mmCIF file of C-alpha atoms in Angstrom:
data_model
loop_
_atom_site.group_PDB
_atom_site.id
_atom_site.type_symbol
_atom_site.label_atom_id
_atom_site.label_comp_id
_atom_site.label_asym_id
_atom_site.label_seq_id
_atom_site.Cartn_x
_atom_site.Cartn_y
_atom_site.Cartn_z
ATOM 1 C CA PRO A 1 -58.439 9.649 126.730
ATOM 2 C CA ILE A 2 -60.705 9.920 124.552
ATOM 3 C CA GLY A 3 -64.279 9.296 125.237
ATOM 4 C CA GLN A 4 -67.694 7.963 124.806
ATOM 5 C CA GLY A 5 -70.567 9.941 123.583
ATOM 6 C CA SER A 6 -74.223 8.375 124.694
ATOM 7 C CA ILE A 7 -76.806 7.662 122.143
ATOM 8 C CA LYS A 8 -79.135 9.328 124.692
ATOM 9 C CA SER A 9 -77.403 12.723 124.394
ATOM 10 C CA PHE A 10 -78.242 13.520 120.816
ATOM 11 C CA PHE A 11 -82.032 12.095 120.696
ATOM 12 C CA THR A 12 -85.347 13.129 122.632
ATOM 13 C CA HIS A 13 -87.681 11.589 124.360
ATOM 14 C CA SER A 14 -90.857 10.906 122.659
ATOM 15 C CA MET B 1 -105.144 -8.859 115.127
ATOM 16 C CA LEU B 2 -101.487 -8.397 112.700
ATOM 17 C CA GLU B 3 -100.821 -11.682 110.092
ATOM 18 C CA ALA B 4 -97.834 -10.133 108.230
ATOM 19 C CA ARG B 5 -96.576 -12.301 105.279
ATOM 20 C CA LEU B 6 -92.054 -13.058 104.808
ATOM 21 C CA GLU B 7 -92.089 -14.027 100.412
ATOM 22 C CA GLN B 8 -88.452 -15.011 102.528
ATOM 23 C CA ALA B 9 -88.085 -15.402 105.669
ATOM 24 C CA ASN B 10 -84.358 -14.532 104.922
ATOM 25 C CA LEU B 11 -84.463 -11.188 105.475
ATOM 26 C CA LEU B 12 -86.822 -10.619 109.347
ATOM 27 C CA LYS B 13 -83.508 -14.273 109.540
ATOM 28 C CA LYS B 14 -80.538 -11.691 108.201
ATOM 29 C CA VAL B 15 -82.112 -8.558 110.152
ATOM 30 C CA VAL B 16 -82.530 -10.414 113.342
ATOM 31 C CA ASP B 17 -78.779 -11.525 113.110
ATOM 32 C CA ALA B 18 -77.740 -8.399 112.409
ATOM 33 C CA ILE B 19 -78.901 -6.618 115.642
ATOM 34 C CA LYS B 20 -79.287 -9.510 118.304
ATOM 35 C CA ASP B 21 -75.748 -8.517 119.803
ATOM 36 C CA LEU B 22 -76.350 -5.248 120.264
ATOM 37 C CA VAL B 23 -79.700 -5.964 121.656
ATOM 38 C CA GLN B 24 -81.031 -8.596 123.241
ATOM 39 C CA ASP B 25 -84.667 -7.915 124.088
ATOM 40 C CA CYS B 26 -86.993 -5.223 121.996
ATOM 41 C CA ASN B 27 -90.605 -4.384 121.156
ATOM 42 C CA PHE B 28 -91.924 -4.653 117.562
ATOM 43 C CA ASP B 29 -94.202 -2.095 117.026
ATOM 44 C CA CYS B 30 -97.003 -2.970 114.677
ATOM 45 C CA ASN B 31 -99.289 -0.422 113.093
ATOM 46 C CA ASP B 32 -101.493 -0.466 109.614
ATOM 47 C CA SER B 33 -98.019 1.030 108.475
ATOM 48 C CA GLY B 34 -95.596 -2.209 109.405
ATOM 49 C CA ILE B 35 -93.228 -3.655 111.840
ATOM 50 C CA ALA B 36 -90.808 -0.775 113.162
ATOM 51 C CA LEU B 37 -88.900 -1.347 116.220
ATOM 52 C CA GLN B 38 -86.253 0.563 118.084
ATOM 53 C CA ALA B 39 -84.091 -0.351 120.919
ATOM 54 C CA MET B 40 -80.798 1.137 122.352
ATOM 55 C CA ASP B 41 -77.440 -0.921 123.503
ATOM 56 C CA ASN B 42 -77.145 -1.758 126.994
ATOM 57 C CA SER B 43 -74.561 1.267 126.893
ATOM 58 C CA HIS B 44 -76.555 3.777 125.502
ATOM 59 C CA VAL B 45 -74.043 3.882 122.544
ATOM 60 C CA ALA B 46 -76.053 2.656 119.545
ATOM 61 C CA LEU B 47 -79.414 2.974 118.845
ATOM 62 C CA VAL B 48 -81.154 -0.041 116.358
ATOM 63 C CA SER B 49 -83.999 1.246 113.901
ATOM 64 C CA MET B 50 -86.089 -0.490 111.614
ATOM 65 C CA MET B 51 -89.064 -0.292 109.848
ATOM 66 C CA LEU B 52 -90.856 -3.422 107.137
ATOM 67 C CA LYS B 53 -93.205 -2.177 105.864
ATOM 68 C CA SER B 54 -96.616 -3.127 104.932
ATOM 69 C CA GLU B 55 -95.271 -2.851 101.859
ATOM 70 C CA SER B 56 -92.640 -5.658 102.243
ATOM 71 C CA PHE B 57 -95.346 -7.881 103.342
ATOM 72 C CA SER B 58 -97.405 -10.046 101.320
ATOM 73 C CA PRO B 59 -100.344 -9.302 102.778
ATOM 74 C CA PHE B 60 -100.344 -7.365 105.722
ATOM 75 C CA ARG B 61 -102.592 -6.497 108.398
ATOM 76 C CA CYS B 62 -102.308 -4.819 111.092
ATOM 77 C CA ASP B 63 -105.295 -3.286 112.470
ATOM 78 C CA ARG B 64 -104.852 -1.674 116.108
ATOM 79 C CA ASN B 65 -101.125 -0.935 117.384
ATOM 80 C CA ILE B 66 -99.308 -4.139 118.568
ATOM 81 C CA ALA B 67 -96.238 -3.865 120.668
ATOM 82 C CA LEU B 68 -94.867 -7.147 120.247
ATOM 83 C CA GLY B 69 -92.685 -7.676 122.928
ATOM 84 C CA ILE B 70 -89.393 -9.969 122.134
ATOM 85 C CA ASN B 71 -86.235 -11.236 123.051
ATOM 86 C CA LEU B 72 -84.050 -12.411 120.404
ATOM 87 C CA THR B 73 -82.252 -15.078 121.744
ATOM 88 C CA SER B 74 -85.341 -16.791 122.015
ATOM 89 C CA LEU B 75 -86.160 -15.158 117.689
ATOM 90 C CA THR B 76 -82.853 -16.354 116.565
ATOM 91 C CA LYS B 77 -83.319 -19.750 118.250
ATOM 92 C CA VAL B 78 -86.792 -20.230 116.080
ATOM 93 C CA LEU B 79 -85.855 -18.478 113.123
ATOM 94 C CA ARG B 80 -83.486 -21.617 113.094
ATOM 95 C CA ALA B 81 -86.408 -23.526 112.356
ATOM 96 C CA ALA B 82 -87.400 -21.539 108.858
ATOM 97 C CA GLN B 83 -85.253 -22.130 105.671
ATOM 98 C CA ASN B 84 -83.464 -19.833 104.382
ATOM 99 C CA GLU B 85 -86.554 -19.810 101.219
ATOM 100 C CA ASP B 86 -89.919 -20.469 103.295
ATOM 101 C CA ILE B 87 -92.276 -18.372 103.503
ATOM 102 C CA LEU B 88 -92.861 -17.166 107.014
ATOM 103 C CA THR B 89 -96.198 -15.665 108.384
ATOM 104 C CA LEU B 90 -96.228 -13.859 111.541
ATOM 105 C CA LYS B 91 -99.457 -13.915 113.376
ATOM 106 C CA ALA B 92 -100.414 -12.243 117.146
ATOM 107 C CA GLU B 93 -104.065 -10.787 118.332
ATOM 108 C CA ASP B 94 -104.612 -7.778 119.569
ATOM 109 C CA ALA B 95 -103.473 -8.135 122.790
ATOM 110 C CA PRO B 96 -101.401 -11.384 122.520
ATOM 111 C CA ASP B 97 -99.200 -13.023 125.113
ATOM 112 C CA VAL B 98 -97.342 -14.921 122.170
ATOM 113 C CA VAL B 99 -96.705 -14.733 118.368
ATOM 114 C CA ASN B 100 -97.498 -17.288 116.044
ATOM 115 C CA LEU B 101 -94.570 -18.311 113.821
ATOM 116 C CA VAL B 102 -95.501 -20.161 110.260
ATOM 117 C CA PHE B 103 -93.054 -21.491 107.736
ATOM 118 C CA GLU B 104 -93.759 -22.605 104.705
ATOM 119 C CA SER B 105 -91.322 -24.606 102.181
ATOM 120 C CA ALA B 106 -92.462 -23.466 98.906
ATOM 121 C CA GLU B 107 -91.630 -27.236 97.001
ATOM 122 C CA SER B 108 -92.562 -29.235 100.089
ATOM 123 C CA ASP B 109 -96.218 -29.554 102.306
ATOM 124 C CA ARG B 110 -94.023 -28.766 104.760
ATOM 125 C CA ILE B 111 -95.562 -26.619 107.240
ATOM 126 C CA SER B 112 -94.174 -25.006 110.330
ATOM 127 C CA GLU B 113 -95.045 -24.047 113.578
ATOM 128 C CA TYR B 114 -94.081 -22.095 116.652
ATOM 129 C CA ASP B 115 -95.656 -19.950 119.275
ATOM 130 C CA ILE B 116 -93.058 -17.446 121.134
ATOM 131 C CA LYS B 117 -93.638 -16.202 124.675
ATOM 132 C CA LEU B 118 -94.379 -12.070 124.948
ATOM 133 C CA MET B 119 -92.499 -10.091 127.559
ATOM 134 C CA ASP B 120 -93.623 -6.546 128.900
ATOM 135 C CA ILE B 121 -90.900 -4.416 128.088
ATOM 136 C CA ASP B 122 -90.728 -1.173 128.924
ATOM 137 C CA GLN B 123 -88.915 0.975 126.775
ATOM 138 C CA GLU B 124 -87.760 4.309 126.193
ATOM 139 C CA HIS B 125 -88.677 5.273 123.043
ATOM 140 C CA LEU B 126 -86.111 8.499 121.946
ATOM 141 C CA GLY B 127 -87.170 10.872 119.211
ATOM 142 C CA ILE B 128 -84.665 10.711 116.084
ATOM 143 C CA PRO B 129 -85.135 14.486 114.646
ATOM 144 C CA GLU B 130 -84.406 14.807 111.048
ATOM 145 C CA THR B 131 -80.786 15.455 110.474
ATOM 146 C CA GLU B 132 -79.387 17.592 106.999
ATOM 147 C CA TYR B 133 -76.274 15.681 107.520
ATOM 148 C CA ALA B 134 -72.595 17.735 106.073
ATOM 149 C CA ALA B 135 -71.651 14.701 104.181
ATOM 150 C CA THR B 136 -72.796 11.255 103.290
ATOM 151 C CA ILE B 137 -71.792 8.088 102.019
ATOM 152 C CA SER B 138 -72.731 5.390 99.848
ATOM 153 C CA MET B 139 -70.216 2.948 99.377
ATOM 154 C CA PRO B 140 -70.602 -0.682 98.903
ATOM 155 C CA SER B 141 -71.180 -2.776 102.223
ATOM 156 C CA ALA B 142 -68.125 -5.525 101.303
ATOM 157 C CA GLU B 143 -66.607 -3.023 100.988
ATOM 158 C CA PHE B 144 -67.110 -1.171 104.778
ATOM 159 C CA GLN B 145 -67.397 -4.535 106.506
ATOM 160 C CA ARG B 146 -63.289 -5.312 104.732
ATOM 161 C CA ILE B 147 -62.623 -1.164 105.857
ATOM 162 C CA CYS B 148 -63.540 -1.684 110.085
ATOM 163 C CA ARG B 149 -62.170 -5.184 110.561
ATOM 164 C CA ASP B 150 -58.980 -4.031 109.161
ATOM 165 C CA LEU B 151 -58.288 -1.195 111.433
ATOM 166 C CA MET B 152 -59.835 -3.404 113.921
ATOM 167 C CA ALA B 153 -56.475 -5.266 114.308
ATOM 168 C CA LEU B 154 -54.331 -1.588 115.002
ATOM 169 C CA SER B 155 -57.014 0.570 116.993
ATOM 170 C CA GLU B 156 -60.690 1.035 119.055
ATOM 171 C CA SER B 157 -61.921 3.658 117.514
ATOM 172 C CA VAL B 158 -61.636 5.420 113.969
ATOM 173 C CA SER B 159 -61.378 9.173 112.761
ATOM 174 C CA ILE B 160 -63.841 9.059 109.688
ATOM 175 C CA GLU B 161 -62.630 12.348 107.687
ATOM 176 C CA CYS B 162 -64.806 13.478 104.569
ATOM 177 C CA SER B 163 -63.233 15.967 102.594
ATOM 178 C CA LYS B 164 -63.692 16.945 99.018
ATOM 179 C CA GLU B 165 -60.922 14.854 98.492
ATOM 180 C CA GLY B 166 -62.275 11.429 99.483
ATOM 181 C CA VAL B 167 -63.246 10.462 102.310
ATOM 182 C CA LYS B 168 -60.088 8.616 104.382
ATOM 183 C CA PHE B 169 -61.145 5.700 107.514
ATOM 184 C CA ALA B 170 -58.075 6.526 109.977
ATOM 185 C CA CYS B 171 -56.608 4.660 112.644
ATOM 186 C CA GLN B 172 -53.880 5.123 115.134
ATOM 187 C CA GLY B 173 -52.666 2.041 118.025
ATOM 188 C CA ASP B 174 -49.590 0.432 119.125
ATOM 189 C CA ILE B 175 -47.890 -0.711 117.043
ATOM 190 C CA GLY B 176 -49.147 1.570 114.300
ATOM 191 C CA SER B 177 -51.092 3.282 112.484
ATOM 192 C CA GLY B 178 -53.546 3.314 108.969
ATOM 193 C CA SER B 179 -56.074 4.544 106.469
ATOM 194 C CA VAL B 180 -57.815 3.296 104.110
ATOM 195 C CA THR B 181 -58.840 6.442 101.327
ATOM 196 C CA LEU B 182 -61.994 6.255 99.393
ATOM 197 C CA ARG B 183 -63.064 8.608 96.118
ATOM 198 C CA SER B 184 -66.083 8.832 93.968
ATOM 199 C CA HIS B 185 -66.413 6.088 91.929
ATOM 200 C CA THR B 186 -69.031 5.032 89.240
ATOM 201 C CA ASN B 187 -69.368 1.492 87.922
ATOM 202 C CA VAL B 188 -71.482 1.252 85.057
ATOM 203 C CA ASP B 189 -72.157 -2.281 84.992
ATOM 204 C CA LYS B 190 -72.130 -2.783 88.814
ATOM 205 C CA PRO B 191 -73.844 -0.214 90.616
ATOM 206 C CA GLU B 192 -73.187 -2.542 93.739
ATOM 207 C CA MET B 193 -69.838 -0.872 93.405
ATOM 208 C CA ASN B 194 -70.096 2.972 93.577
ATOM 209 C CA VAL B 195 -68.889 4.485 95.872
ATOM 210 C CA GLU B 196 -71.174 8.593 95.786
ATOM 211 C CA ILE B 197 -69.647 11.194 97.945
ATOM 212 C CA ASP B 198 -72.077 13.900 98.744
ATOM 213 C CA LEU B 199 -70.630 16.370 100.958
ATOM 214 C CA THR B 200 -71.856 20.556 101.940
ATOM 215 C CA GLU B 201 -68.835 21.023 104.126
ATOM 216 C CA PRO B 202 -65.234 19.017 105.542
ATOM 217 C CA VAL B 203 -66.533 16.715 108.242
ATOM 218 C CA SER B 204 -64.698 14.644 110.883
ATOM 219 C CA LEU B 205 -65.584 12.353 114.001
ATOM 220 C CA THR B 206 -64.628 9.508 115.808
ATOM 221 C CA PHE B 207 -65.906 6.054 116.655
ATOM 222 C CA SER B 208 -65.502 2.833 118.324
ATOM 223 C CA LEU B 209 -64.838 0.209 115.982
ATOM 224 C CA LYS B 210 -66.281 -2.471 117.915
ATOM 225 C CA TYR B 211 -69.488 -0.939 117.270
ATOM 226 C CA LEU B 212 -69.048 0.093 113.206
ATOM 227 C CA VAL B 213 -68.320 -4.247 113.459
ATOM 228 C CA GLY B 214 -71.438 -5.412 115.176
ATOM 229 C CA PHE B 215 -73.346 -2.896 112.691
ATOM 230 C CA CYS B 216 -71.397 -4.540 109.691
ATOM 231 C CA LYS B 217 -73.243 -7.773 110.056
ATOM 232 C CA ALA B 218 -75.740 -6.285 108.582
ATOM 233 C CA SER B 219 -74.137 -6.059 104.951
ATOM 234 C CA SER B 220 -76.018 -9.487 103.904
ATOM 235 C CA LEU B 221 -79.102 -7.493 104.202
ATOM 236 C CA SER B 222 -77.781 -4.889 100.828
ATOM 237 C CA GLY B 223 -75.126 -4.205 98.346
ATOM 238 C CA GLN B 224 -74.605 -0.332 99.235
ATOM 239 C CA VAL B 225 -74.177 0.979 103.034
ATOM 240 C CA LYS B 226 -74.794 5.120 103.544
ATOM 241 C CA LEU B 227 -72.852 6.689 106.211
ATOM 242 C CA CYS B 228 -74.455 10.081 107.116
ATOM 243 C CA LEU B 229 -71.971 12.641 109.490
ATOM 244 C CA SER B 230 -72.012 15.364 110.357
ATOM 245 C CA ASN B 231 -69.683 16.811 113.634
ATOM 246 C CA GLU B 232 -70.874 15.998 116.564
ATOM 247 C CA VAL B 233 -73.847 14.736 115.723
ATOM 248 C CA PRO B 234 -74.159 10.264 115.765
ATOM 249 C CA LEU B 235 -73.151 8.105 112.490
ATOM 250 C CA LEU B 236 -76.365 7.471 110.441
ATOM 251 C CA VAL B 237 -75.488 3.826 108.994
ATOM 252 C CA GLU B 238 -77.717 2.828 107.122
ATOM 253 C CA TYR B 239 -78.976 -0.129 104.587
ATOM 254 C CA ALA B 240 -81.699 0.282 103.065
ATOM 255 C CA LEU B 241 -84.484 -3.075 102.024
ATOM 256 C CA ALA B 242 -86.640 -3.791 99.380
ATOM 257 C CA ASN B 243 -90.573 -1.145 99.120
ATOM 258 C CA ASN B 244 -88.284 1.511 100.897
ATOM 259 C CA SER B 245 -87.765 -0.860 104.540
ATOM 260 C CA TYR B 246 -84.625 0.223 106.623
ATOM 261 C CA LEU B 247 -82.599 -1.300 108.951
ATOM 262 C CA ARG B 248 -80.417 1.758 110.561
ATOM 263 C CA PHE B 249 -78.026 2.280 112.769
ATOM 264 C CA TYR B 250 -77.121 5.132 114.913
ATOM 265 C CA LEU B 251 -73.115 6.011 117.118
ATOM 266 C CA ALA B 252 -72.226 7.981 119.003
ATOM 267 C CA PRO B 253 -69.624 10.366 118.252
ATOM 268 C CA LYS B 254 -66.019 9.484 120.444
ATOM 269 C CA ILE B 255 -65.428 12.751 122.036
ATOM 270 C CA GLY B 256 -62.408 15.018 123.829
ATOM 271 C CA ASP B 257 -59.301 14.537 122.064
#
C-alpha cells in the first residue's frame, strides 16, 4: 500500500 | 490598528470558501505588507498559504503586526451577509478582541456591520524553502478541476507524470484505470486556455485526489492554476490573484509503492 507523507517532514519550523 | 478596504467582498468570500473545509481556525497575520495566512489541515498532509498584498486593498493601513485568530466557520456565516459586489472593510485595534467587518453596497446606502470574536490560536508556522521545481505546469483551473473530479471517480490517488511529451494524470482503481494527458497549447484568443509546461527534468509523483479536489474549490479565483513539482517534495498548487496576491496549497506526496 502507498503511504501518505506528512507535510511537516518537508518544511522546517520558522 | 488595521483598516483594509476591499473593492469587492467577493474576493474574501471566495478565498474563505476555498479553504474552510481544509482548515478551521487560522491566524490572519496582518502587517504593512498585507494579510497573510498559513495553516495545515488536521492530518498535516496539506498546507494553505494565502497572501493578500496591501496593494489588493485600497486603502490599506496596518501600523503593527496583528494576528487575527478567526474560526472560518464563523467568518463564513458573517461573509454570507455580504453581497459579492459590496465594498468590504476589515478593521481591528492593535490588541483586538474582535475583528470588525463592514459591508457597503455601492448601489444603495445600505451599510452592514459585524464583529467576530477572535480566538487565541497557537499555530505552528512552517518555513517553506524556495524551490527550483523540476516541472511547472500552467493550465486552465477548470481543466485541472475536471481532471481531478473525473479521476476521483476511479481512485483515491493520482500519479502526475511530467515529461517532454506532456503531463499525464493517471489513476488505477477497482473498476479499471484512467488517464488524461495534456500537451503544451497556446490559444491566442483565449490565453486562459493555455497549457504551458516548463520542464527541467522528468517528474513522477503520486497524490491524494481528495485533497486535490478540495484545492480546486479555489478555481473561481483564477482562470489559470500553476502546478509545481519536483521529485520527493510537496506539490505546489497556486492560484494567482491580482496585485501579486495568491492562494497556494502544498500537498505532501504519497510515499512507497
